[in-house]
Amino acid sequence: MPSFVNPEKCDGCKALDKTACQYACPNDLMVLNKDSMKAYNQEPDQCWECQCCVKICPPQAMDVRGYADFVPMGASVVPLRSSDSIMWTITFRSGQVKRFKFPIRTTVEGKAEPAGGWDTKANLDDFTLFTEPASTGLEAICAPGTKTWKK
Ligand code: SF4
Ligand code: SF4
């Protein structure tokens, strides 16, 4: 289900050149109505529910209705970010509330190492997957159906 904006909470990001939801949406779906200073999703069919806009919206004015496999009985799912964690508040239709807090990546913007610092010289003829065997904690990986090991 696509994202939607609660107009009672949206403050138009206080008339910045680009709103936070516009900045965050990888699909360029969010638009600001300059008359009402409220944002909206201009093409809900194209929304892939990535929740980037929901997570970045400062006054928590955005939401995404979760699919049945995610919240089977229906619920509101609202994230709240801090500098080192994200808290998800789940409000079920019965009124029951559950909160889950997880640490988040704290790498300074623009400082993330591509490929996480792993050697990117991949050999496509090799049976090992990228970062193997080091990332598995094993000394070597055995090719499927053989006795060929690679360190
Ligand atoms: Fe409104 Fe939130 Fe979008 Fe800012 S980020 S324009 S407050 S919906
Ligand atoms: Fe864009 Fe993702 Fe928000 Fe949909 S959920 S409007 S794709 S940022």
Short mmCIF file of N, CA and C and ligand atoms in Angstrom, two decimals:
data_model
loop_
_atom_site.label_atom_id
_atom_site.label_comp_id
_atom_site.label_asym_id
_atom_site.label_seq_id
_atom_site.Cartn_x
_atom_site.Cartn_y
_atom_site.Cartn_z
N MET A 1 0.85 -1.20 0.00
CA MET A 1 0.00 0.00 0.00
C MET A 1 0.89 1.25 0.00
N PRO A 2 0.58 2.22 -0.80
CA PRO A 2 1.47 3.38 -0.93
C PRO A 2 1.49 4.25 0.32
N SER A 3 2.47 5.12 0.32
CA SER A 3 2.59 6.06 1.44
C SER A 3 1.47 7.11 1.34
N PHE A 4 1.15 7.70 2.45
CA PHE A 4 0.18 8.80 2.44
C PHE A 4 0.58 9.81 3.52
N VAL A 5 0.08 11.02 3.35
CA VAL A 5 0.42 12.13 4.24
C VAL A 5 -0.78 12.49 5.10
N ASN A 6 -0.54 12.68 6.37
CA ASN A 6 -1.58 13.22 7.26
C ASN A 6 -1.47 14.74 7.20
N PRO A 7 -2.42 15.41 6.51
CA PRO A 7 -2.30 16.86 6.32
C PRO A 7 -2.34 17.65 7.62
N GLU A 8 -2.90 17.05 8.64
CA GLU A 8 -2.94 17.79 9.92
C GLU A 8 -1.58 17.88 10.57
N LYS A 9 -0.68 16.94 10.22
CA LYS A 9 0.66 16.98 10.81
C LYS A 9 1.70 17.59 9.87
N CYS A 10 1.46 17.54 8.56
CA CYS A 10 2.47 18.02 7.59
C CYS A 10 2.58 19.54 7.68
N ASP A 11 3.81 20.03 7.84
CA ASP A 11 4.02 21.48 7.87
C ASP A 11 4.76 21.96 6.62
N GLY A 12 4.78 21.10 5.58
CA GLY A 12 5.44 21.50 4.34
C GLY A 12 6.93 21.68 4.51
N CYS A 13 7.48 21.08 5.56
CA CYS A 13 8.91 21.24 5.88
C CYS A 13 9.29 22.71 5.95
N LYS A 14 8.39 23.48 6.42
CA LYS A 14 8.62 24.91 6.69
C LYS A 14 9.18 25.64 5.47
N ALA A 15 8.62 25.30 4.29
CA ALA A 15 8.92 26.00 3.04
C ALA A 15 10.39 25.92 2.63
N LEU A 16 11.06 24.80 2.95
CA LEU A 16 12.42 24.60 2.42
C LEU A 16 12.33 24.42 0.90
N ASP A 17 13.44 24.61 0.19
CA ASP A 17 13.43 24.44 -1.27
C ASP A 17 12.93 23.06 -1.64
N LYS A 18 13.39 22.06 -0.90
CA LYS A 18 12.98 20.69 -1.17
C LYS A 18 12.59 20.08 0.16
N THR A 19 11.42 19.48 0.22
CA THR A 19 10.98 18.92 1.49
C THR A 19 11.76 17.63 1.79
N ALA A 20 11.71 17.20 3.02
CA ALA A 20 12.44 15.99 3.41
C ALA A 20 11.92 14.78 2.64
N CYS A 21 10.60 14.69 2.47
CA CYS A 21 10.06 13.51 1.76
C CYS A 21 10.44 13.55 0.29
N GLN A 22 10.53 14.74 -0.32
CA GLN A 22 10.99 14.82 -1.70
C GLN A 22 12.45 14.39 -1.81
N TYR A 23 13.23 14.81 -0.84
CA TYR A 23 14.66 14.47 -0.83
C TYR A 23 14.84 12.96 -0.69
N ALA A 24 14.00 12.33 0.13
CA ALA A 24 14.23 10.93 0.46
C ALA A 24 13.68 9.95 -0.56
N CYS A 25 12.64 10.32 -1.28
CA CYS A 25 11.97 9.32 -2.13
C CYS A 25 12.85 8.96 -3.33
N PRO A 26 13.24 7.70 -3.44
CA PRO A 26 14.09 7.28 -4.57
C PRO A 26 13.32 7.27 -5.88
N ASN A 27 12.02 7.44 -5.81
CA ASN A 27 11.18 7.34 -7.00
C ASN A 27 10.59 8.69 -7.39
N ASP A 28 11.01 9.76 -6.72
CA ASP A 28 10.52 11.12 -7.00
C ASP A 28 9.00 11.21 -6.99
N LEU A 29 8.38 10.61 -6.01
CA LEU A 29 6.92 10.59 -5.98
C LEU A 29 6.32 11.72 -5.16
N MET A 30 7.07 12.26 -4.24
CA MET A 30 6.49 13.23 -3.31
C MET A 30 6.51 14.63 -3.92
N VAL A 31 5.41 15.33 -3.74
CA VAL A 31 5.24 16.67 -4.29
C VAL A 31 4.69 17.55 -3.19
N LEU A 32 5.09 18.82 -3.21
CA LEU A 32 4.54 19.77 -2.25
C LEU A 32 3.53 20.66 -2.94
N ASN A 33 2.32 20.70 -2.43
CA ASN A 33 1.31 21.65 -2.92
C ASN A 33 1.64 23.00 -2.30
N LYS A 34 2.11 23.93 -3.14
CA LYS A 34 2.59 25.20 -2.60
C LYS A 34 1.47 26.09 -2.09
N ASP A 35 0.24 25.82 -2.48
CA ASP A 35 -0.88 26.62 -1.96
C ASP A 35 -1.23 26.22 -0.54
N SER A 36 -1.36 24.89 -0.36
CA SER A 36 -1.76 24.41 0.98
C SER A 36 -0.54 24.13 1.86
N MET A 37 0.67 24.07 1.22
CA MET A 37 1.92 23.70 1.92
C MET A 37 1.80 22.33 2.58
N LYS A 38 1.15 21.44 1.84
CA LYS A 38 1.05 20.05 2.27
C LYS A 38 1.61 19.17 1.16
N ALA A 39 2.33 18.12 1.55
CA ALA A 39 2.90 17.21 0.56
C ALA A 39 1.91 16.10 0.25
N TYR A 40 2.11 15.46 -0.91
CA TYR A 40 1.29 14.29 -1.26
C TYR A 40 2.08 13.39 -2.20
N ASN A 41 1.65 12.15 -2.23
CA ASN A 41 2.27 11.17 -3.12
C ASN A 41 1.57 11.30 -4.47
N GLN A 42 2.32 11.76 -5.51
CA GLN A 42 1.68 12.09 -6.78
C GLN A 42 1.35 10.86 -7.62
N GLU A 43 1.96 9.72 -7.32
CA GLU A 43 1.70 8.54 -8.14
C GLU A 43 1.74 7.28 -7.26
N PRO A 44 0.70 7.09 -6.48
CA PRO A 44 0.71 5.98 -5.52
C PRO A 44 1.00 4.61 -6.16
N ASP A 45 0.59 4.42 -7.42
CA ASP A 45 0.83 3.12 -8.08
C ASP A 45 2.31 2.81 -8.19
N GLN A 46 3.13 3.85 -8.19
CA GLN A 46 4.57 3.64 -8.38
C GLN A 46 5.32 3.52 -7.05
N CYS A 47 4.61 3.62 -5.96
CA CYS A 47 5.26 3.59 -4.64
C CYS A 47 5.58 2.15 -4.26
N TRP A 48 6.81 1.89 -3.87
CA TRP A 48 7.17 0.52 -3.51
C TRP A 48 7.27 0.36 -1.99
N GLU A 49 6.68 1.28 -1.26
CA GLU A 49 6.57 1.17 0.20
C GLU A 49 7.92 0.99 0.89
N CYS A 50 8.92 1.71 0.41
CA CYS A 50 10.25 1.54 1.01
C CYS A 50 10.33 2.24 2.37
N GLN A 51 9.40 3.13 2.65
CA GLN A 51 9.30 3.83 3.94
C GLN A 51 10.36 4.91 4.14
N CYS A 52 11.17 5.22 3.10
CA CYS A 52 12.19 6.27 3.27
C CYS A 52 11.53 7.59 3.68
N CYS A 53 10.42 7.94 3.02
CA CYS A 53 9.75 9.20 3.33
C CYS A 53 9.17 9.15 4.75
N VAL A 54 8.66 7.99 5.13
CA VAL A 54 8.06 7.85 6.46
C VAL A 54 9.12 8.05 7.53
N LYS A 55 10.31 7.47 7.28
CA LYS A 55 11.36 7.56 8.29
C LYS A 55 11.95 8.96 8.42
N ILE A 56 11.95 9.70 7.30
CA ILE A 56 12.64 11.00 7.35
C ILE A 56 11.71 12.16 7.73
N CYS A 57 10.41 12.00 7.61
CA CYS A 57 9.49 13.12 7.85
C CYS A 57 9.62 13.63 9.29
N PRO A 58 10.05 14.87 9.47
CA PRO A 58 10.30 15.37 10.83
C PRO A 58 9.10 15.31 11.77
N PRO A 59 7.90 15.73 11.35
CA PRO A 59 6.77 15.68 12.30
C PRO A 59 5.99 14.36 12.26
N GLN A 60 6.57 13.34 11.62
CA GLN A 60 5.91 12.02 11.51
C GLN A 60 4.52 12.14 10.89
N ALA A 61 4.47 12.88 9.78
CA ALA A 61 3.20 13.10 9.11
C ALA A 61 2.92 12.04 8.05
N MET A 62 3.88 11.14 7.82
CA MET A 62 3.70 10.15 6.74
C MET A 62 3.53 8.75 7.30
N ASP A 63 2.81 7.95 6.55
CA ASP A 63 2.58 6.57 6.98
C ASP A 63 2.44 5.70 5.74
N VAL A 64 2.62 4.41 5.95
CA VAL A 64 2.40 3.43 4.89
C VAL A 64 1.54 2.34 5.51
N ARG A 65 0.47 1.97 4.84
CA ARG A 65 -0.34 0.88 5.38
C ARG A 65 0.37 -0.43 5.11
N GLY A 66 0.58 -1.20 6.17
CA GLY A 66 1.33 -2.44 6.02
C GLY A 66 0.49 -3.53 5.37
N TYR A 67 1.17 -4.40 4.62
CA TYR A 67 0.50 -5.55 4.01
C TYR A 67 0.14 -6.58 5.08
N ALA A 68 -0.74 -7.50 4.72
CA ALA A 68 -1.21 -8.50 5.67
C ALA A 68 -0.09 -9.38 6.21
N ASP A 69 0.94 -9.65 5.41
CA ASP A 69 2.01 -10.51 5.91
C ASP A 69 2.87 -9.77 6.93
N PHE A 70 2.77 -8.49 6.94
CA PHE A 70 3.59 -7.66 7.81
C PHE A 70 2.84 -7.36 9.11
N VAL A 71 1.61 -6.90 8.96
CA VAL A 71 0.74 -6.66 10.13
C VAL A 71 -0.63 -7.28 9.83
N PRO A 72 -0.78 -8.59 10.04
CA PRO A 72 -1.94 -9.32 9.54
C PRO A 72 -3.29 -8.78 10.00
N MET A 73 -3.38 -8.24 11.18
CA MET A 73 -4.67 -7.74 11.66
C MET A 73 -4.84 -6.24 11.42
N GLY A 74 -3.90 -5.66 10.67
CA GLY A 74 -3.97 -4.23 10.41
C GLY A 74 -3.37 -3.47 11.57
N ALA A 75 -2.59 -2.48 11.29
CA ALA A 75 -1.95 -1.71 12.36
C ALA A 75 -1.34 -0.47 11.77
N SER A 76 -1.07 0.48 12.62
CA SER A 76 -0.30 1.64 12.22
C SER A 76 1.15 1.37 12.61
N VAL A 77 2.08 1.65 11.70
CA VAL A 77 3.49 1.35 11.92
C VAL A 77 4.27 2.65 11.75
N VAL A 78 4.73 3.22 12.83
CA VAL A 78 5.34 4.54 12.77
C VAL A 78 6.79 4.50 13.28
N PRO A 79 7.73 4.90 12.44
CA PRO A 79 9.12 4.94 12.89
C PRO A 79 9.49 6.28 13.50
N LEU A 80 10.41 6.26 14.44
CA LEU A 80 10.96 7.49 15.01
C LEU A 80 12.48 7.33 15.07
N ARG A 81 13.18 8.16 14.32
CA ARG A 81 14.63 8.04 14.26
C ARG A 81 15.30 8.90 15.32
N SER A 82 16.44 8.42 15.82
CA SER A 82 17.32 9.27 16.62
C SER A 82 18.70 9.13 16.00
N SER A 83 19.72 9.68 16.63
CA SER A 83 21.04 9.68 15.99
C SER A 83 21.66 8.29 15.92
N ASP A 84 21.23 7.38 16.78
CA ASP A 84 21.86 6.06 16.77
C ASP A 84 20.87 4.89 16.77
N SER A 85 19.58 5.20 16.68
CA SER A 85 18.62 4.10 16.70
C SER A 85 17.32 4.51 16.01
N ILE A 86 16.50 3.51 15.76
CA ILE A 86 15.16 3.78 15.23
C ILE A 86 14.15 2.99 16.06
N MET A 87 13.09 3.66 16.41
CA MET A 87 12.05 3.02 17.22
C MET A 87 10.80 2.88 16.36
N TRP A 88 10.30 1.64 16.25
CA TRP A 88 9.07 1.40 15.50
C TRP A 88 7.93 1.23 16.49
N THR A 89 6.90 2.04 16.35
CA THR A 89 5.73 1.91 17.20
C THR A 89 4.60 1.28 16.40
N ILE A 90 4.15 0.13 16.85
CA ILE A 90 3.08 -0.60 16.17
C ILE A 90 1.81 -0.46 17.00
N THR A 91 0.79 0.13 16.42
CA THR A 91 -0.50 0.25 17.11
C THR A 91 -1.51 -0.65 16.41
N PHE A 92 -1.90 -1.71 17.08
CA PHE A 92 -2.84 -2.67 16.49
C PHE A 92 -4.26 -2.13 16.54
N ARG A 93 -5.13 -2.76 15.76
CA ARG A 93 -6.53 -2.29 15.72
C ARG A 93 -7.21 -2.43 17.07
N SER A 94 -6.72 -3.32 17.88
CA SER A 94 -7.31 -3.50 19.22
C SER A 94 -6.89 -2.38 20.17
N GLY A 95 -5.93 -1.56 19.70
CA GLY A 95 -5.43 -0.50 20.57
C GLY A 95 -4.12 -0.88 21.25
N GLN A 96 -3.76 -2.18 21.17
CA GLN A 96 -2.50 -2.61 21.77
C GLN A 96 -1.33 -1.95 21.05
N VAL A 97 -0.35 -1.52 21.84
CA VAL A 97 0.82 -0.85 21.27
C VAL A 97 2.07 -1.65 21.61
N LYS A 98 2.93 -1.85 20.59
CA LYS A 98 4.23 -2.49 20.84
C LYS A 98 5.30 -1.61 20.23
N ARG A 99 6.44 -1.54 20.90
CA ARG A 99 7.53 -0.73 20.39
C ARG A 99 8.77 -1.60 20.23
N PHE A 100 9.49 -1.40 19.12
CA PHE A 100 10.72 -2.14 18.87
C PHE A 100 11.81 -1.13 18.53
N LYS A 101 12.92 -1.24 19.23
CA LYS A 101 14.01 -0.28 19.01
C LYS A 101 15.24 -1.02 18.48
N PHE A 102 15.83 -0.49 17.41
CA PHE A 102 16.99 -1.13 16.80
C PHE A 102 18.10 -0.11 16.61
N PRO A 103 19.35 -0.52 16.74
CA PRO A 103 20.45 0.39 16.42
C PRO A 103 20.48 0.65 14.92
N ILE A 104 20.95 1.81 14.50
CA ILE A 104 21.07 2.11 13.08
C ILE A 104 22.52 2.43 12.75
N ARG A 105 22.81 2.43 11.49
CA ARG A 105 24.16 2.75 11.03
C ARG A 105 24.45 4.20 11.36
N THR A 106 25.63 4.48 11.84
CA THR A 106 25.97 5.85 12.24
C THR A 106 27.11 6.43 11.41
N THR A 107 27.37 5.81 10.26
CA THR A 107 28.43 6.33 9.38
C THR A 107 28.08 7.75 8.91
N VAL A 108 29.04 8.63 8.95
CA VAL A 108 28.80 10.01 8.52
C VAL A 108 28.44 10.01 7.04
N GLU A 109 27.46 10.87 6.66
CA GLU A 109 27.01 10.90 5.27
C GLU A 109 28.18 11.10 4.34
N GLY A 110 28.25 10.30 3.28
CA GLY A 110 29.31 10.41 2.28
C GLY A 110 30.57 9.65 2.66
N LYS A 111 30.58 9.04 3.84
CA LYS A 111 31.79 8.35 4.29
C LYS A 111 31.67 6.83 4.21
N ALA A 112 30.53 6.34 3.76
CA ALA A 112 30.37 4.88 3.69
C ALA A 112 31.32 4.30 2.65
N GLU A 113 31.99 3.22 3.02
CA GLU A 113 32.92 2.59 2.08
C GLU A 113 32.13 1.72 1.13
N PRO A 114 32.30 1.93 -0.20
CA PRO A 114 31.61 1.05 -1.14
C PRO A 114 32.03 -0.39 -0.88
N ALA A 115 31.14 -1.29 -0.94
CA ALA A 115 31.40 -2.72 -0.75
C ALA A 115 31.91 -3.02 0.65
N GLY A 116 31.72 -2.09 1.57
CA GLY A 116 32.07 -2.35 2.96
C GLY A 116 33.53 -2.62 3.20
N GLY A 117 34.39 -2.21 2.26
CA GLY A 117 35.82 -2.42 2.43
C GLY A 117 36.31 -3.78 1.93
N TRP A 118 35.38 -4.61 1.42
CA TRP A 118 35.79 -5.91 0.89
C TRP A 118 36.45 -5.73 -0.47
N ASP A 119 37.31 -6.66 -0.80
CA ASP A 119 37.97 -6.65 -2.11
C ASP A 119 36.91 -6.84 -3.19
N THR A 120 36.83 -5.90 -4.11
CA THR A 120 35.77 -5.98 -5.13
C THR A 120 36.22 -6.64 -6.42
N LYS A 121 37.46 -7.15 -6.44
CA LYS A 121 37.93 -7.80 -7.69
C LYS A 121 37.30 -9.20 -7.77
N ALA A 122 36.09 -9.25 -8.29
CA ALA A 122 35.37 -10.53 -8.33
C ALA A 122 35.81 -11.35 -9.54
N ASN A 123 35.85 -12.64 -9.33
CA ASN A 123 36.12 -13.56 -10.42
C ASN A 123 34.81 -14.31 -10.70
N LEU A 124 34.19 -14.00 -11.82
CA LEU A 124 32.87 -14.56 -12.08
C LEU A 124 32.91 -16.07 -12.35
N ASP A 125 34.11 -16.61 -12.62
CA ASP A 125 34.21 -18.06 -12.84
C ASP A 125 34.37 -18.80 -11.52
N ASP A 126 34.54 -18.05 -10.47
CA ASP A 126 34.78 -18.65 -9.16
C ASP A 126 33.45 -19.08 -8.53
N PHE A 127 33.42 -20.19 -7.86
CA PHE A 127 32.15 -20.66 -7.27
C PHE A 127 31.82 -19.96 -5.95
N THR A 128 32.80 -19.28 -5.36
CA THR A 128 32.50 -18.60 -4.09
C THR A 128 31.72 -17.32 -4.36
N LEU A 129 30.94 -16.93 -3.36
CA LEU A 129 30.20 -15.69 -3.47
C LEU A 129 31.06 -14.54 -2.96
N PHE A 130 30.66 -13.34 -3.31
CA PHE A 130 31.38 -12.14 -2.89
C PHE A 130 31.60 -12.15 -1.37
N THR A 131 32.80 -11.90 -0.96
CA THR A 131 33.28 -11.85 0.44
C THR A 131 33.55 -13.24 1.04
N GLU A 132 33.22 -14.31 0.31
CA GLU A 132 33.53 -15.64 0.85
C GLU A 132 34.99 -16.00 0.57
N PRO A 133 35.66 -16.75 1.42
CA PRO A 133 35.12 -17.34 2.63
C PRO A 133 35.22 -16.44 3.87
N ALA A 134 35.91 -15.28 3.75
CA ALA A 134 36.20 -14.48 4.95
C ALA A 134 34.94 -14.13 5.74
N SER A 135 33.88 -13.72 5.04
CA SER A 135 32.68 -13.26 5.75
C SER A 135 31.90 -14.40 6.41
N THR A 136 32.21 -15.63 6.05
CA THR A 136 31.48 -16.76 6.66
C THR A 136 32.10 -17.21 7.97
N GLY A 137 33.33 -16.77 8.22
CA GLY A 137 34.02 -17.23 9.41
C GLY A 137 34.69 -18.57 9.19
N LEU A 138 34.60 -19.11 7.97
CA LEU A 138 35.25 -20.39 7.65
C LEU A 138 36.60 -20.12 6.99
N GLU A 139 37.47 -21.11 7.08
CA GLU A 139 38.78 -20.93 6.43
C GLU A 139 38.69 -21.17 4.93
N ALA A 140 37.77 -22.01 4.53
CA ALA A 140 37.65 -22.33 3.11
C ALA A 140 36.21 -22.71 2.79
N ILE A 141 35.87 -22.61 1.49
CA ILE A 141 34.52 -22.97 1.03
C ILE A 141 34.68 -24.13 0.03
N CYS A 142 33.78 -25.09 0.16
CA CYS A 142 33.82 -26.25 -0.74
C CYS A 142 32.85 -26.02 -1.90
N ALA A 143 33.31 -26.30 -3.13
CA ALA A 143 32.43 -26.15 -4.28
C ALA A 143 31.30 -27.18 -4.19
N PRO A 144 30.07 -26.78 -4.49
CA PRO A 144 28.95 -27.71 -4.37
C PRO A 144 29.17 -28.98 -5.19
N GLY A 145 28.96 -30.14 -4.56
CA GLY A 145 29.05 -31.42 -5.25
C GLY A 145 30.46 -31.86 -5.58
N THR A 146 31.46 -31.19 -5.00
CA THR A 146 32.86 -31.57 -5.30
C THR A 146 33.64 -31.64 -3.99
N LYS A 147 34.93 -31.95 -4.13
CA LYS A 147 35.81 -31.87 -2.97
C LYS A 147 36.83 -30.76 -3.17
N THR A 148 36.46 -29.80 -4.00
CA THR A 148 37.35 -28.68 -4.29
C THR A 148 37.12 -27.57 -3.26
N TRP A 149 38.18 -27.22 -2.55
CA TRP A 149 38.06 -26.19 -1.53
C TRP A 149 38.78 -24.93 -1.99
N LYS A 150 38.26 -23.81 -1.59
CA LYS A 150 38.96 -22.56 -1.89
C LYS A 150 39.10 -21.73 -0.64
N LYS A 151 40.35 -21.29 -0.40
CA LYS A 151 40.59 -20.45 0.78
C LYS A 151 40.35 -19.00 0.44
FE1 SF4 B 1 5.18 17.23 5.04
FE2 SF4 B 1 6.68 15.36 6.23
FE3 SF4 B 1 6.89 15.77 3.59
FE4 SF4 B 1 7.85 17.59 5.30
S1 SF4 B 1 8.60 15.47 5.03
S2 SF4 B 1 6.57 18.01 3.47
S3 SF4 B 1 6.36 17.46 6.95
S4 SF4 B 1 5.07 15.01 4.66
FE1 SF4 B 2 8.76 7.10 -2.21
FE2 SF4 B 2 9.33 4.98 -0.69
FE3 SF4 B 2 7.80 6.96 0.26
FE4 SF4 B 2 6.82 5.35 -1.60
S1 SF4 B 2 7.41 4.76 0.49
S2 SF4 B 2 6.68 7.59 -1.58
S3 SF4 B 2 8.67 4.94 -2.86
S4 SF4 B 2 9.98 7.10 -0.32
#
